[in-house]
Amino acid sequence: MLIGMRLAGFKIKTRNDKFKGFTLAEILITLGIIGVVAAITIPSLVAKYQKKITVIQLKNTFSTLQQAVKMSSEDNGDCEDWDYTLSKSEFIERYFLPYLKASKVDMTITFTDLKGGSHTFGNSYPKFMLLDGSVIIYVQHNFQVSNHLVVDLNGLAKPNKVGRDVFVLSFWGNTLSTYTQYSDLKMKHNDLIYRGGTSGQCSKYAAGGILGPGSYCSRLIQTDGWNISNDYPW
């Protein structure tokens, strides 16, 4: 059996020297801690990422449609002078599609608002799809009470929920805007997320609105500097 020797201040390791490692119990405890931390942090990180992507998609789609309304107004005159006697499909084909890289689609889509209410849009509502896959539905056909476009950022993919992947836009005058039932662009955060609202505020406790509770969510995101706030009903 070899023994340990010292030579010039160095120790030569022998077969009898023992090397310490982790026990099975220690490894299991460590993995358990990692699992708990992951379970706590990963959902938060995923939600944060989803919110960021949602804002980017909404802002890009809003900009694309806003530019289309502007170009159409330059060719066809002010929005209030457009021909609202046309059918919804004819209206879209004349005033929107020539100014967008988009194609008409025929489908029935059902959305859920923040309170769980169901809203279905069948073939009577013209729809078109942009190059990024978002689907636009032309909902209202009366300039006197504004015209509404419903935007589904990911087409038929879930969750098909207002305020998550479904948002409402409107055009007043010659510009497209995020939706409220008022033309005032200076509405405050609390006005838009007010729990007791009756016009579709971005809250499950609200009522009314073109798509029920949550109809104002697009305006809330814009008001907050194109950001989803901590009290946003995600």
PDB file of N, CA, C and O in Angstrom, residues 8-9 15 40 44 64-65 126 129 151 156 179 185 189 191:
ATOM      1  N   ALA A   8       9.954  18.392  -1.091  1.00  0.00           N
ATOM      2  CA  ALA A   8      10.162  19.811  -1.413  1.00  0.00           C
ATOM      3  C   ALA A   8       8.890  20.622  -1.208  1.00  0.00           C
ATOM      4  O   ALA A   8       8.536  21.470  -2.031  1.00  0.00           O
ATOM      5  N   GLY A   9       8.166  20.373  -0.120  1.00  0.00           N
ATOM      6  CA  GLY A   9       6.980  21.164   0.195  1.00  0.00           C
ATOM      7  C   GLY A   9       5.710  20.705  -0.490  1.00  0.00           C
ATOM      8  O   GLY A   9       4.663  21.310  -0.326  1.00  0.00           O
ATOM      9  N   ARG A  15      -3.457   6.464  -2.966  1.00  0.00           N
ATOM     10  CA  ARG A  15      -4.740   5.820  -3.177  1.00  0.00           C
ATOM     11  C   ARG A  15      -5.651   5.926  -1.961  1.00  0.00           C
ATOM     12  O   ARG A  15      -6.849   5.755  -2.068  1.00  0.00           O
ATOM     13  N   ILE A  40     -41.775  29.560 -10.050  1.00  0.00           N
ATOM     14  CA  ILE A  40     -42.166  30.914  -9.662  1.00  0.00           C
ATOM     15  C   ILE A  40     -41.815  31.934 -10.737  1.00  0.00           C
ATOM     16  O   ILE A  40     -42.615  32.829 -11.048  1.00  0.00           O
ATOM     17  N   SER A  44     -43.875  34.167 -14.937  1.00  0.00           N
ATOM     18  CA  SER A  44     -43.779  35.630 -14.949  1.00  0.00           C
ATOM     19  C   SER A  44     -43.000  36.107 -16.171  1.00  0.00           C
ATOM     20  O   SER A  44     -43.385  37.081 -16.824  1.00  0.00           O
ATOM     21  N   THR A  64     -50.066  50.393 -39.557  1.00  0.00           N
ATOM     22  CA  THR A  64     -50.363  49.986 -40.933  1.00  0.00           C
ATOM     23  C   THR A  64     -51.749  50.456 -41.359  1.00  0.00           C
ATOM     24  O   THR A  64     -51.928  51.016 -42.450  1.00  0.00           O
ATOM     25  N   LEU A  65     -52.741  50.243 -40.504  1.00  0.00           N
ATOM     26  CA  LEU A  65     -54.106  50.637 -40.827  1.00  0.00           C
ATOM     27  C   LEU A  65     -54.270  52.160 -40.825  1.00  0.00           C
ATOM     28  O   LEU A  65     -55.012  52.723 -41.641  1.00  0.00           O
ATOM     29  N   PRO A 126     -67.289  41.838 -43.370  1.00  0.00           N
ATOM     30  CA  PRO A 126     -66.123  41.601 -44.227  1.00  0.00           C
ATOM     31  C   PRO A 126     -64.828  41.545 -43.424  1.00  0.00           C
ATOM     32  O   PRO A 126     -64.646  42.298 -42.470  1.00  0.00           O
ATOM     33  N   MET A 129     -57.035  39.766 -44.277  1.00  0.00           N
ATOM     34  CA  MET A 129     -55.847  39.352 -43.538  1.00  0.00           C
ATOM     35  C   MET A 129     -54.626  40.088 -44.053  1.00  0.00           C
ATOM     36  O   MET A 129     -54.379  40.160 -45.268  1.00  0.00           O
ATOM     37  N   VAL A 151     -59.455  43.978 -34.585  1.00  0.00           N
ATOM     38  CA  VAL A 151     -58.170  43.403 -34.979  1.00  0.00           C
ATOM     39  C   VAL A 151     -57.900  42.149 -34.164  1.00  0.00           C
ATOM     40  O   VAL A 151     -57.874  42.193 -32.931  1.00  0.00           O
ATOM     41  N   LEU A 156     -56.939  33.016 -36.255  1.00  0.00           N
ATOM     42  CA  LEU A 156     -57.809  32.091 -35.541  1.00  0.00           C
ATOM     43  C   LEU A 156     -57.155  31.450 -34.332  1.00  0.00           C
ATOM     44  O   LEU A 156     -57.792  30.696 -33.601  1.00  0.00           O
ATOM     45  N   TYR A 179     -59.694  52.608 -29.647  1.00  0.00           N
ATOM     46  CA  TYR A 179     -61.125  52.777 -29.420  1.00  0.00           C
ATOM     47  C   TYR A 179     -61.528  53.275 -28.033  1.00  0.00           C
ATOM     48  O   TYR A 179     -61.069  52.761 -27.018  1.00  0.00           O
ATOM     49  N   LEU A 185     -58.822  62.197 -27.014  1.00  0.00           N
ATOM     50  CA  LEU A 185     -57.620  61.372 -26.910  1.00  0.00           C
ATOM     51  C   LEU A 185     -56.889  61.602 -25.600  1.00  0.00           C
ATOM     52  O   LEU A 185     -55.853  60.993 -25.358  1.00  0.00           O
ATOM     53  N   HIS A 189     -55.609  57.157 -17.556  1.00  0.00           N
ATOM     54  CA  HIS A 189     -55.526  55.729 -17.283  1.00  0.00           C
ATOM     55  C   HIS A 189     -56.731  55.244 -16.484  1.00  0.00           C
ATOM     56  O   HIS A 189     -57.372  54.248 -16.839  1.00  0.00           O
ATOM     57  N   ASP A 191     -59.657  56.485 -16.198  1.00  0.00           N
ATOM     58  CA  ASP A 191     -60.909  56.569 -16.946  1.00  0.00           C
ATOM     59  C   ASP A 191     -61.118  55.325 -17.797  1.00  0.00           C
ATOM     60  O   ASP A 191     -62.252  54.887 -18.021  1.00  0.00           O
TER      61      ASP A 191
END
